[in-house]
Amino acid sequence: MTNATEGRLDRDVVERARSGDQEAFADLVHQVSDTLLGVARRILRDPSLAEDVLQNALLTIWRKLPHLRDADRFEGWAFRILVHACYADAPRNRRWASTIRVLHTDVASDVDDIQKVSDRDELERAFRGLPLDQRAVFVLHHHVGMPLVVVAETLGIPDGTARSRLHYATRALRAAFEQSRATEDLREGRLA
Amino acid sequence: MNDKRGFERIAAEWLDDGSDVTPPEVIGAVLLAVRSTPQERDFRILWRASAMPMYLRAAAVIAIVAFAGAATLYAFGLGPNVGSGRTPEPTTQGTLTQPSTASPSQILGGPPSDCIDLWADGGTYRATDGTLSVTATVPAGWHGLRGSFYLLKAPCVFGGPVLLEVTLVSHVYSDSCEWLGTGVEASTPAAVTAALAAQQGHETTGPIDVSLAGYPASQFEFSVPADFDASTCGDGSLPLWLAPGGRSPSLVGEGMQIDPGQTMTVYVVDVGGLAVGVAATRWEGDATPAEIAELDAVVESLRFEP
């Protein structure tokens, strides 16, 4: 898990980038790009798309930086722009649900490995079926490590909405996990 | 489990899996673009109406209204592709006829070009579909899309707890889950009502006879439980109908679908013989009574001009 409170950004670098210093912005990009890419990749589940979204988000951050009033809030502000970019660039349909199929790249060698691949496959499939706004809350909370109130503030949504999105996402993933386990139990029972 | 601990552990491993190192060419492309991209300065303040001098506010209102008026005229027949004979597919054009101050998405990320921002002040939202014009009065806190009648209570690009969509109807699926290949032509209001009444794949109440915007209508309520697994359905979705010329019912403006966890009040409105489908949708457990009341008010404000 990435910790949002680790590695505080240098306020001076943010201030200089905000005033138009391109070298300072380059420093800033090097400091935040991996974290932002990680969030985009996990929300979108598509590495190439995540890189495109990261580029768009970083360019937006550069353009909008003079509007950021408090340099100490840069990180949350950047997350918010990134999540917006994820929403904007993802293939649009009603709830942004994706039906991309999961490819198996691991070769399982024993029962535990098979179970692990099956679990991850089901989690991946379930997560891709979630709307992007639920995915964003889940990733910011569980991967970045933001408390839910901070997630809500970052995304500009009520606390209750953040809670319900996390609830729906977690419930869907847990159901997928339990389904995976039930299927595997059934398979083992039949083989026995 | 241990299943609880197992779920948490495996989900955490799955979520954190993979490399997050940004390829140098990605950073390089951004820094190259930055060289020729100016930063925005002192723009947002001007667009906050409350901070603008009165004369500037008035000028901005006039300019925006003029622009919206021009766009409306364009949509109503002054554009190059309108009124020049038969149009193979219906076209829609959403417009905003009230100025709006900046929303969070405008300030921070910039809304996508197809988003009409009604965040700050609300406004009158209009879309045309072929010869039909549909208008709604929308309170603050919503956004609409250009290119289709689609209103959502949220800033641009966000999902929201309540939404309203309107399309014409040409085909209705006999089963919204096992829907592939079951689309039946139903373009008259009576045929659409009958087909939706018989539609399988969701919980249904109705139809009841009502009036909407002064036109006769049939009202249904459809719902799908939140724990329903849509992946067992054709294409993983639960479509209700397809619009004329629509390629896929899951595309906004080209059809209608319901998702698990949604309750949808559907009206089939007879607008001079046209079958107009209105879907007022709420996410159960997510939409508050106040938000549902707001949605109902937007539905009440609908006006159709054939």
Short mmCIF file of C-alpha atoms in Angstrom, two decimals, chain A residues 1 17-20 22 25-26 29-30 33-34 37-38 41-42 45 51 54-55 58-60 62-67 69 77 80-81 84 87 92-96 99 116 119-120 123-124 127 133 138 142-143 155 164-165 168 170-171 173-174 177 181, chain B residues 1 3-4 6-7 10-11 13-23 26-27 29-31 33-35 37-41 43-45 104-109 114 145 150 157-160 165 226 235 249-250 252 255-257 259 283-286:
data_model
loop_
_atom_site.label_atom_id
_atom_site.label_comp_id
_atom_site.label_asym_id
_atom_site.label_seq_id
_atom_site.Cartn_x
_atom_site.Cartn_y
_atom_site.Cartn_z
CA MET A 1 0.00 0.00 0.00
CA ALA A 17 6.15 25.38 -10.14
CA ARG A 18 3.03 27.37 -9.41
CA SER A 19 4.84 30.53 -10.40
CA GLY A 20 5.77 29.01 -13.76
CA GLN A 22 9.38 24.52 -15.48
CA PHE A 25 7.57 21.33 -12.20
CA ALA A 26 9.89 18.65 -13.61
CA VAL A 29 6.56 15.34 -11.80
CA HIS A 30 9.40 13.03 -10.82
CA SER A 33 4.28 10.49 -11.21
CA ASP A 34 4.76 6.97 -9.89
CA LEU A 37 0.34 6.27 -12.27
CA GLY A 38 -0.27 3.61 -9.63
CA ARG A 41 -3.51 1.95 -13.31
CA ARG A 42 -5.53 0.48 -10.48
CA ARG A 45 -7.00 -1.67 -15.02
CA GLU A 51 -0.16 6.26 -18.93
CA LEU A 54 -1.34 10.36 -16.35
CA GLN A 55 0.01 12.53 -19.17
CA LEU A 58 0.05 16.13 -15.38
CA LEU A 59 -0.51 18.63 -18.14
CA THR A 60 -3.75 19.75 -16.50
CA TRP A 62 0.67 22.33 -14.91
CA ARG A 63 -2.00 24.52 -16.49
CA LYS A 64 -4.13 24.82 -13.36
CA LEU A 65 -1.36 25.08 -10.82
CA PRO A 66 -1.68 28.88 -10.41
CA HIS A 67 -5.22 28.26 -9.13
CA ARG A 69 -4.16 28.42 -3.28
CA TRP A 77 -5.54 18.34 -5.51
CA ARG A 80 -8.52 14.84 -7.73
CA ILE A 81 -7.35 15.97 -11.16
CA HIS A 84 -11.22 13.39 -13.14
CA TYR A 87 -13.36 9.49 -15.66
CA ARG A 92 -17.86 6.21 -21.82
CA ASN A 93 -20.96 4.27 -21.18
CA ARG A 94 -23.62 4.71 -18.59
CA ARG A 95 -21.77 3.50 -15.56
CA TRP A 96 -18.40 3.09 -17.18
CA THR A 99 -16.37 -6.04 -19.88
CA LYS A 116 -4.78 -17.84 -5.92
CA ASP A 119 -9.26 -15.60 -6.57
CA ARG A 120 -7.43 -12.86 -8.42
CA LEU A 123 -11.49 -10.05 -8.04
CA GLU A 124 -10.26 -8.54 -11.30
CA PHE A 127 -13.56 -4.80 -10.05
CA ASP A 133 -16.45 6.31 -9.07
CA PHE A 138 -11.68 1.87 -3.24
CA HIS A 142 -7.14 0.84 0.24
CA HIS A 143 -4.13 1.47 -1.99
CA LEU A 155 -13.07 13.82 -4.67
CA SER A 164 -21.55 3.94 0.13
CA ARG A 165 -19.23 3.69 -2.87
CA TYR A 168 -20.65 -1.32 -2.83
CA THR A 170 -16.11 -4.04 -1.17
CA ARG A 171 -19.32 -6.02 -1.26
CA LEU A 173 -15.27 -7.91 -4.45
CA ARG A 174 -16.10 -10.00 -1.41
CA PHE A 177 -13.99 -13.87 -3.72
CA ARG A 181 -13.83 -20.16 -3.11
CA MET B 1 -12.45 -18.03 6.59
CA ASP B 3 -12.40 -16.23 4.60
CA LYS B 4 -12.63 -12.69 5.97
CA GLY B 6 -8.27 -14.41 3.44
CA PHE B 7 -10.29 -11.91 1.48
CA ILE B 10 -5.66 -11.59 -1.10
CA ALA B 11 -7.52 -8.43 -2.12
CA GLU B 13 -2.09 -8.42 -2.59
CA TRP B 14 -4.10 -8.23 -5.79
CA LEU B 15 -4.62 -4.49 -5.49
CA ASP B 16 -0.97 -3.68 -4.78
CA ASP B 17 0.39 -6.02 -7.42
CA GLY B 18 2.44 -4.67 -10.31
CA SER B 19 5.00 -1.99 -11.03
CA ASP B 20 4.19 1.71 -10.74
CA VAL B 21 7.36 3.06 -12.29
CA THR B 22 6.50 5.76 -14.81
CA PRO B 23 8.22 5.11 -18.16
CA VAL B 26 5.81 9.41 -20.48
CA ILE B 27 7.54 11.97 -18.29
CA ALA B 29 6.36 13.81 -23.30
CA VAL B 30 4.75 15.77 -20.47
CA LEU B 31 7.76 17.98 -19.91
CA ALA B 33 4.38 19.64 -23.76
CA VAL B 34 4.82 21.88 -20.73
CA ARG B 35 7.34 24.00 -22.65
CA THR B 37 1.69 25.11 -22.64
CA PRO B 38 0.95 28.32 -20.77
CA GLN B 39 -0.41 28.21 -17.26
CA GLU B 40 -3.84 29.64 -16.56
CA ARG B 41 -3.76 32.73 -14.44
CA PHE B 43 -9.13 33.12 -14.86
CA ARG B 44 -11.16 31.42 -12.21
CA ILE B 45 -11.70 34.58 -10.19
CA PRO B 104 -15.43 21.92 -9.02
CA SER B 105 -14.78 20.07 -12.25
CA GLN B 106 -14.34 23.30 -14.18
CA ILE B 107 -11.90 24.64 -11.66
CA LEU B 108 -9.86 21.52 -11.12
CA GLY B 109 -9.87 19.18 -14.02
CA ASP B 114 -19.63 16.86 -24.03
CA LEU B 145 -24.54 15.83 -21.80
CA TYR B 150 -28.90 12.81 -20.12
CA VAL B 157 -17.87 13.32 -15.15
CA PHE B 158 -18.91 12.14 -11.71
CA GLY B 159 -21.44 9.41 -11.17
CA GLY B 160 -24.43 10.46 -9.13
CA GLU B 165 -32.63 10.09 -19.55
CA ALA B 226 -28.09 -4.70 -5.95
CA ASP B 235 -22.87 -8.82 -22.60
CA PRO B 249 -28.48 0.05 -25.85
CA SER B 250 -25.64 0.57 -23.38
CA VAL B 252 -26.00 6.94 -23.71
CA GLY B 255 -30.96 3.02 -25.77
CA MET B 256 -31.71 2.36 -22.12
CA GLN B 257 -30.39 -0.12 -19.63
CA ASP B 259 -28.13 -1.77 -13.58
CA TRP B 283 -29.49 4.17 -6.89
CA GLU B 284 -31.16 2.42 -3.98
CA GLY B 285 -29.42 3.12 -0.71
CA ASP B 286 -27.44 5.92 -2.33
#
